[in-house]
Amino acid sequence: MTVWDDLVGQIRVQEQLAAAAKDADALVTAVSDGKPLDQGSKMTHAWLFTGPPGSGRSTAARAFAAALQCTSPDRALGGVPGCGFCDGCHTSLIGTHADVQIIRTDLLSIGVKETRDLVRRAQLSPAVGRWQVIVMEDADRLTEGAGNVLLKAVEEPAPRTVWMLCAPSLEDVLPTIRSRCRHLTLSTPPVEAVADVLIRRDGVDPERAHSAARATQGHIGRARRLATDERARARRAAVLKVPLRVADVGGCLKAAQELIDTATDDAKQMAEEVDVKETEDLKAALGGVAGGRMPRGTAGAMKELEDKQKRRKTRAQRDSLDLALTELTGFYRDVLALQLGSRIAIANVDVQDSLDRIAESSTPAQTLRRIESVIACRDAMDRNVAPLLAVEAMTMALRAG
């Protein structure tokens, strides 16, 4: 098993990264031996991984980071770094390597303060590994100020520091940053490839694996959750009933409220798993006593934690709603395929009766307008429109057709 095994359906990207890792290994060896550097090296100091959700952007970045830290003796014999078994590969993949920093956020954005801390770390020499690697999985969430802070570090990096930024598209990253990165584009993996990973790595039943991969249209993370989480399957089933429940105004409003309530419950459940422990840990660190009053001067720190938890809950609710809207878009996409007699595979075959019913009772023009209303709802929430208002407007538009 190599570090590339979880990179599903991305053969071209894998080949490029493997070649860069080999050149990086030669570069480190040349520097340590005092030899001149190869000017044609495929290795560079900053990378930008883009691709649709579920394509495996962060997986590719993590695999590349592991290959850069690989200590396998086979490298000296001409082998490609990234064995998957050595200490460098293993600790990089599980997130415990001292010189591999994985940055992800469960908040709405990445601010200036966090980015400055990263930039300071990036100036350090590797502690135990061959490179200092910083993987930013949510580079599209950088605020404008944070992006400007990052620009200087990407523009003038330390000699043995590598930045790996992940974003859905080039437009999600500041032009000044993306112009200084080597760009790799990942594509949506084939359904069969995703199903094979679920069977081989997660031990999922083949029938369920293929059903989950088909329903999520090749999104690896969503497919794994759908195949292994009964609650996720129940939530998806409820979302796919929405098109049949918007026959009248009352049904529209009720469906919208239930979508919001489900997203709120998801966010609350996620928060409960983290917030209590975070709060207790901070109280202990500040010298608080269980059941007693906090020491003077600690109110600011507690308020900062509460604000962070509130932002995290908002992000979780939006992510849950966004997933529901994605599933609705997939539903109407299947309806449109049926109406136009397209040969593309139907994703939601488990609700074929509902698809046929909507397809027969509407026109392709109505289906397109309904898809546009779902997209408009997502755009509205990106502009911080109140979620309930945005979803109610969408369900009313679904009814109108």
Coordinates of N, CA and C in Angstrom, one line a residue, residues 132-290:
Q132 N 9.5 21.1 5.5 CA 8.4 21.7 6.4 C 7.2 21.9 5.4
V133 N 6.1 21.1 5.7 CA 5.0 21.1 4.8 C 3.8 21.7 5.5
I134 N 3.1 22.6 4.8 CA 1.8 23.2 5.4 C 0.7 22.9 4.4
V135 N -0.3 22.1 4.8 CA -1.4 21.8 4.0 C -2.6 22.6 4.4
M136 N -3.1 23.5 3.6 CA -4.3 24.3 4.0 C -5.5 23.8 3.2
E137 N -6.3 23.0 3.9 CA -7.4 22.3 3.2 C -8.6 23.2 2.8
D138 N -8.7 24.4 3.4 CA -9.8 25.3 3.1 C -9.2 26.7 2.7
A139 N -8.4 26.7 1.7 CA -7.8 28.0 1.3 C -8.8 28.9 0.7
D140 N -9.9 28.4 0.3 CA -11.0 29.3 -0.2 C -11.7 30.1 0.9
R141 N -11.4 29.7 2.2 CA -12.1 30.4 3.3 C -11.1 31.5 3.9
L142 N -10.0 31.7 3.3 CA -9.2 32.8 3.7 C -9.9 34.2 3.5
T143 N -9.9 35.0 4.5 CA -10.4 36.4 4.3 C -9.4 37.1 3.5
E144 N -9.8 38.3 3.0 CA -8.9 39.0 2.1 C -7.6 39.4 2.9
G145 N -7.7 39.8 4.1 CA -6.6 40.2 4.9 C -5.7 39.0 5.1
A146 N -6.2 37.8 5.4 CA -5.4 36.6 5.6 C -4.7 36.2 4.3
G147 N -5.4 36.4 3.2 CA -4.8 36.1 1.9 C -3.5 37.0 1.7
N148 N -3.6 38.2 2.0 CA -2.5 39.2 1.8 C -1.3 38.8 2.8
V149 N -1.7 38.3 4.0 CA -0.6 37.8 4.9 C 0.1 36.6 4.3
L150 N -0.7 35.7 3.7 CA -0.2 34.5 3.2 C 0.7 34.7 1.9
L151 N 0.3 35.8 1.2 CA 1.0 36.1 -0.1 C 2.5 36.2 0.1
K152 N 2.9 37.0 1.1 CA 4.3 37.2 1.3 C 5.1 35.9 1.6
A153 N 4.5 35.0 2.3 CA 5.1 33.7 2.6 C 5.2 32.8 1.4
V154 N 4.2 32.8 0.6 CA 4.2 32.0 -0.7 C 5.2 32.7 -1.7
E155 N 5.3 34.0 -1.6 CA 6.2 34.7 -2.6 C 7.7 34.5 -2.3
E156 N 8.0 34.5 -1.0 CA 9.4 34.3 -0.5 C 9.5 33.3 0.5
P157 N 9.3 32.0 0.2 CA 9.3 30.9 1.1 C 10.7 30.6 1.7
A158 N 10.7 29.9 2.8 CA 12.0 29.4 3.4 C 12.4 28.3 2.4
P159 N 13.7 28.0 2.4 CA 14.3 27.0 1.5 C 13.7 25.6 1.5
R160 N 13.3 25.2 2.7 CA 12.8 23.8 2.8 C 11.3 23.8 3.2
T161 N 10.5 24.8 2.8 CA 9.1 24.9 3.1 C 8.3 24.7 1.9
V162 N 7.2 23.9 2.0 CA 6.3 23.7 0.9 C 4.9 24.0 1.3
W163 N 4.2 24.9 0.6 CA 2.8 25.2 0.8 C 1.9 24.4 -0.1
M164 N 0.8 23.8 0.4 CA -0.1 23.1 -0.4 C -1.5 23.7 0.0
L165 N -2.1 24.4 -1.0 CA -3.4 25.0 -0.8 C -4.5 24.2 -1.6
C166 N -5.6 24.0 -1.0 CA -6.7 23.3 -1.6 C -8.0 24.2 -1.7
A167 N -8.6 24.2 -2.8 CA -9.8 25.1 -3.0 C -10.6 24.5 -4.2
P168 N -11.9 24.8 -4.2 CA -12.8 24.2 -5.2 C -12.4 24.7 -6.6
S169 N -12.0 26.0 -6.8 CA -11.6 26.5 -8.1 C -10.5 27.5 -8.0
L170 N -9.9 27.9 -9.1 CA -8.9 29.0 -9.1 C -9.5 30.3 -8.6
E171 N -10.8 30.6 -9.0 CA -11.4 31.8 -8.6 C -11.6 32.0 -7.1
D172 N -11.5 30.9 -6.4 CA -11.7 31.0 -4.9 C -10.4 31.4 -4.2
V173 N -9.3 31.6 -4.9 CA -8.1 32.0 -4.3 C -7.6 33.3 -5.0
L174 N -7.0 34.2 -4.2 CA -6.6 35.5 -4.7 C -5.7 35.3 -5.9
P175 N -5.9 36.1 -6.9 CA -5.0 36.0 -8.1 C -3.5 36.1 -7.9
T176 N -3.2 36.9 -6.9 CA -1.7 37.1 -6.6 C -1.1 35.8 -5.9
I177 N -2.0 35.0 -5.3 CA -1.5 33.8 -4.7 C -1.5 32.7 -5.7
R178 N -2.5 32.5 -6.5 CA -2.6 31.4 -7.4 C -1.5 31.6 -8.5
S179 N -1.1 32.8 -8.8 CA -0.1 33.0 -9.8 C 1.3 32.6 -9.4
R180 N 1.4 32.3 -8.1 CA 2.7 31.9 -7.5 C 2.7 30.4 -7.1
C181 N 1.6 29.7 -7.5 CA 1.5 28.3 -7.2 C 1.5 27.4 -8.5
R182 N 2.0 26.2 -8.3 CA 1.8 25.3 -9.4 C 0.4 24.7 -9.3
H183 N -0.4 24.7 -10.3 CA -1.8 24.3 -10.3 C -2.0 22.9 -10.7
L184 N -2.8 22.1 -9.9 CA -3.2 20.8 -10.3 C -4.7 20.7 -10.2
T185 N -5.4 20.2 -11.2 CA -6.8 20.1 -11.2 C -7.2 18.7 -11.1
L186 N -8.1 18.4 -10.1 CA -8.6 17.0 -10.0 C -10.0 17.0 -10.5
S187 N -10.4 15.8 -11.0 CA -11.8 15.7 -11.5 C -12.6 14.8 -10.6
T188 N -13.9 14.8 -10.8 CA -14.8 13.9 -10.1 C -14.4 12.4 -10.4
P189 N -14.1 11.6 -9.4 CA -13.8 10.2 -9.7 C -15.0 9.4 -10.3
P190 N -14.7 8.4 -11.1 CA -15.8 7.5 -11.6 C -16.5 6.8 -10.4
V191 N -17.8 6.6 -10.6 CA -18.6 5.9 -9.6 C -18.0 4.5 -9.2
E192 N -17.5 3.8 -10.2 CA -17.0 2.5 -10.0 C -15.7 2.5 -9.1
A193 N -14.9 3.6 -9.3 CA -13.7 3.7 -8.5 C -14.0 4.0 -7.1
V194 N -15.0 4.9 -6.9 CA -15.4 5.2 -5.5 C -16.0 4.0 -4.8
A195 N -16.8 3.2 -5.5 CA -17.4 2.0 -4.9 C -16.3 1.0 -4.5
D196 N -15.3 0.9 -5.4 CA -14.2 0.0 -5.1 C -13.4 0.4 -3.8
V197 N -13.2 1.7 -3.6 CA -12.5 2.1 -2.4 C -13.3 1.8 -1.2
L198 N -14.7 2.0 -1.2 CA -15.5 1.7 -0.1 C -15.5 0.3 0.3
I199 N -15.4 -0.6 -0.8 CA -15.4 -2.0 -0.5 C -14.0 -2.4 0.0
R200 N -13.0 -1.9 -0.6 CA -11.6 -2.4 -0.3 C -11.1 -1.8 1.1
R201 N -11.4 -0.5 1.3 CA -10.8 0.1 2.5 C -11.8 0.1 3.7
D202 N -13.1 0.3 3.4 CA -14.0 0.5 4.5 C -14.8 -0.8 4.8
G203 N -14.6 -1.8 3.9 CA -15.4 -3.1 4.2 C -16.9 -3.0 4.0
V204 N -17.3 -2.1 3.1 CA -18.7 -1.9 2.9 C -19.3 -3.0 1.9
D205 N -20.5 -3.4 2.2 CA -21.1 -4.4 1.3 C -21.1 -3.8 -0.1
P206 N -20.8 -4.7 -1.1 CA -20.7 -4.2 -2.5 C -21.9 -3.5 -3.0
E207 N -23.1 -4.0 -2.7 CA -24.3 -3.4 -3.2 C -24.6 -2.1 -2.6
R208 N -24.3 -1.9 -1.3 CA -24.5 -0.6 -0.7 C -23.4 0.3 -1.1
A209 N -22.2 -0.2 -1.4 CA -21.1 0.7 -1.8 C -21.4 1.3 -3.2
H210 N -21.9 0.5 -4.1 CA -22.3 1.0 -5.4 C -23.5 2.0 -5.4
S211 N -24.4 1.7 -4.5 CA -25.6 2.5 -4.3 C -25.2 3.9 -3.8
A212 N -24.3 3.9 -2.8 CA -23.8 5.2 -2.2 C -23.0 6.0 -3.2
A213 N -22.1 5.3 -3.9 CA -21.3 6.0 -4.9 C -22.1 6.6 -6.0
R214 N -23.1 5.9 -6.4 CA -24.0 6.4 -7.5 C -24.9 7.5 -7.0
A215 N -25.4 7.4 -5.8 CA -26.3 8.5 -5.3 C -25.5 9.8 -5.0
T216 N -24.2 9.7 -4.7 CA -23.4 10.9 -4.4 C -22.7 11.4 -5.7
Q217 N -22.8 10.6 -6.8 CA -22.2 11.0 -8.1 C -20.7 11.2 -8.0
G218 N -20.1 10.2 -7.2 CA -18.6 10.2 -7.2 C -18.0 11.0 -6.1
H219 N -18.8 11.6 -5.2 CA -18.2 12.3 -4.1 C -17.7 11.3 -3.0
I220 N -16.4 11.2 -2.8 CA -15.9 10.2 -1.9 C -16.3 10.3 -0.5
G221 N -16.2 11.5 0.1 CA -16.6 11.7 1.5 C -18.0 11.4 1.8
R222 N -18.9 12.0 0.9 CA -20.3 11.8 1.1 C -20.7 10.3 0.9
A223 N -20.1 9.7 -0.1 CA -20.4 8.3 -0.3 C -20.0 7.4 0.9
R224 N -18.9 7.7 1.5 CA -18.5 6.9 2.7 C -19.5 7.1 3.8
R225 N -19.9 8.4 4.0 CA -20.8 8.6 5.1 C -22.2 8.0 4.8
L226 N -22.6 8.0 3.6 CA -23.9 7.5 3.2 C -23.9 5.9 3.4
A227 N -22.8 5.3 3.1 CA -22.7 3.9 3.1 C -22.5 3.4 4.6
T228 N -22.0 4.2 5.5 CA -21.7 3.7 6.8 C -22.6 4.3 7.9
D229 N -23.4 5.3 7.6 CA -24.2 6.0 8.6 C -25.7 5.9 8.3
E230 N -26.4 5.2 9.2 CA -27.8 5.1 9.0 C -28.5 6.4 9.1
R231 N -28.1 7.3 9.9 CA -28.7 8.6 10.1 C -28.6 9.4 8.8
A232 N -27.4 9.3 8.2 CA -27.2 10.0 6.9 C -28.2 9.5 5.8
R233 N -28.4 8.2 5.8 CA -29.4 7.7 4.8 C -30.8 8.1 5.1
A234 N -31.2 8.2 6.4 CA -32.5 8.7 6.7 C -32.7 10.1 6.4
R235 N -31.7 11.0 6.6 CA -31.7 12.4 6.3 C -31.9 12.6 4.8
R236 N -31.1 11.8 4.0 CA -31.2 11.9 2.5 C -32.6 11.5 2.0
A237 N -33.1 10.5 2.6 CA -34.4 10.0 2.2 C -35.5 11.1 2.4
A238 N -35.4 11.8 3.6 CA -36.3 12.9 3.9 C -36.1 14.1 2.9
V239 N -34.9 14.4 2.5 CA -34.7 15.5 1.6 C -35.3 15.2 0.2
L240 N -35.1 13.9 -0.2 CA -35.6 13.6 -1.6 C -37.2 13.5 -1.6
K241 N -37.8 13.6 -0.5 CA -39.3 13.7 -0.5 C -39.8 15.1 -0.7
V242 N -38.9 16.1 -0.5 CA -39.4 17.5 -0.6 C -40.1 17.8 -1.9
P243 N -39.6 17.3 -3.1 CA -40.2 17.7 -4.4 C -41.7 17.2 -4.4
L244 N -42.1 16.2 -3.7 CA -43.4 15.7 -3.7 C -44.3 16.4 -2.6
R245 N -43.7 17.2 -1.8 CA -44.4 17.8 -0.6 C -44.7 19.3 -0.8
V246 N -44.3 19.9 -2.0 CA -44.5 21.3 -2.2 C -45.7 21.6 -3.1
A247 N -46.7 20.8 -3.0 CA -47.9 21.0 -3.8 C -48.8 22.2 -3.4
D248 N -48.7 22.6 -2.1 CA -49.4 23.8 -1.7 C -48.5 24.6 -0.8
V249 N -49.0 25.8 -0.5 CA -48.1 26.8 0.3 C -47.8 26.2 1.7
G250 N -48.8 25.6 2.3 CA -48.5 25.0 3.6 C -47.4 23.9 3.6
G251 N -47.4 23.1 2.5 CA -46.4 22.1 2.4 C -45.0 22.7 2.1
C252 N -45.0 23.8 1.4 CA -43.7 24.5 1.1 C -43.1 25.0 2.4
L253 N -43.9 25.6 3.2 CA -43.4 26.2 4.5 C -43.0 25.1 5.5
K254 N -43.8 24.1 5.5 CA -43.4 23.0 6.4 C -42.2 22.3 6.0
A255 N -42.0 22.0 4.7 CA -40.8 21.4 4.2 C -39.6 22.2 4.5
A256 N -39.7 23.6 4.3 CA -38.6 24.5 4.6 C -38.2 24.4 6.0
Q257 N -39.2 24.5 6.9 CA -38.9 24.5 8.4 C -38.2 23.2 8.8
E258 N -38.6 22.0 8.2 CA -38.0 20.8 8.5 C -36.6 20.7 8.1
L259 N -36.3 21.3 6.9 CA -34.9 21.3 6.4 C -34.0 22.1 7.4
I260 N -34.5 23.2 7.8 CA -33.8 24.1 8.8 C -33.6 23.3 10.1
D261 N -34.7 22.7 10.6 CA -34.6 22.0 11.9 C -33.6 20.8 11.8
T262 N -33.6 20.1 10.7 CA -32.7 19.0 10.6 C -31.2 19.5 10.6
A263 N -31.0 20.6 9.8 CA -29.6 21.2 9.8 C -29.2 21.7 11.2
T264 N -30.2 22.3 11.9 CA -29.9 22.8 13.3 C -29.6 21.7 14.2
D265 N -30.3 20.6 14.1 CA -30.1 19.4 15.0 C -28.7 18.8 14.7
D266 N -28.3 18.7 13.4 CA -27.0 18.2 13.0 C -25.9 19.1 13.6
A267 N -26.1 20.4 13.5 CA -25.1 21.3 14.1 C -25.0 21.2 15.6
K268 N -26.2 21.0 16.2 CA -26.2 20.9 17.7 C -25.5 19.6 18.1
Q269 N -25.8 18.5 17.4 CA -25.2 17.3 17.8 C -23.6 17.3 17.6
M270 N -23.2 18.0 16.6 CA -21.7 18.1 16.4 C -21.1 19.0 17.5
A271 N -21.8 20.0 17.8 CA -21.3 21.0 18.8 C -21.2 20.3 20.2
E272 N -22.2 19.5 20.6 CA -22.2 18.9 21.9 C -21.0 18.0 22.1
E273 N -20.5 17.4 21.0 CA -19.4 16.5 21.1 C -18.1 17.2 21.4
V274 N -18.1 18.5 21.1 CA -16.8 19.2 21.1 C -16.9 20.3 22.2
D275 N -18.0 21.1 22.2 CA -18.0 22.3 23.0 C -17.8 22.1 24.5
V276 N -18.4 21.0 25.1 CA -18.3 20.8 26.5 C -16.9 20.6 26.9
K277 N -16.2 19.7 26.1 CA -14.8 19.4 26.5 C -13.9 20.6 26.3
E278 N -14.1 21.4 25.2 CA -13.4 22.6 25.0 C -13.5 23.6 26.2
T279 N -14.8 23.8 26.6 CA -15.0 24.7 27.7 C -14.4 24.2 29.0
E280 N -14.5 23.0 29.3 CA -13.9 22.4 30.5 C -12.4 22.5 30.5
D281 N -11.8 22.2 29.4 CA -10.3 22.3 29.2 C -9.9 23.7 29.4
L282 N -10.6 24.7 28.8 CA -10.2 26.1 29.0 C -10.3 26.6 30.4
K283 N -11.4 26.2 31.1 CA -11.6 26.5 32.5 C -10.5 26.0 33.4
A284 N -10.1 24.8 33.1 CA -9.0 24.2 33.9 C -7.7 24.9 33.6
A285 N -7.4 25.2 32.4 CA -6.2 25.9 32.0 C -6.1 27.3 32.6
L286 N -7.3 27.9 32.8 CA -7.4 29.3 33.4 C -7.4 29.3 34.9
G287 N -7.4 28.1 35.5 CA -7.4 28.0 37.0 C -8.8 27.9 37.6
G288 N -9.8 27.6 36.8 CA -11.1 27.5 37.3 C -11.3 26.3 38.1
V289 N -12.3 26.3 39.1 CA -12.6 25.1 39.9 C -14.0 24.6 39.5
A290 N -14.1 23.3 39.3 CA -15.4 22.7 38.9 C -16.5 23.2 39.8

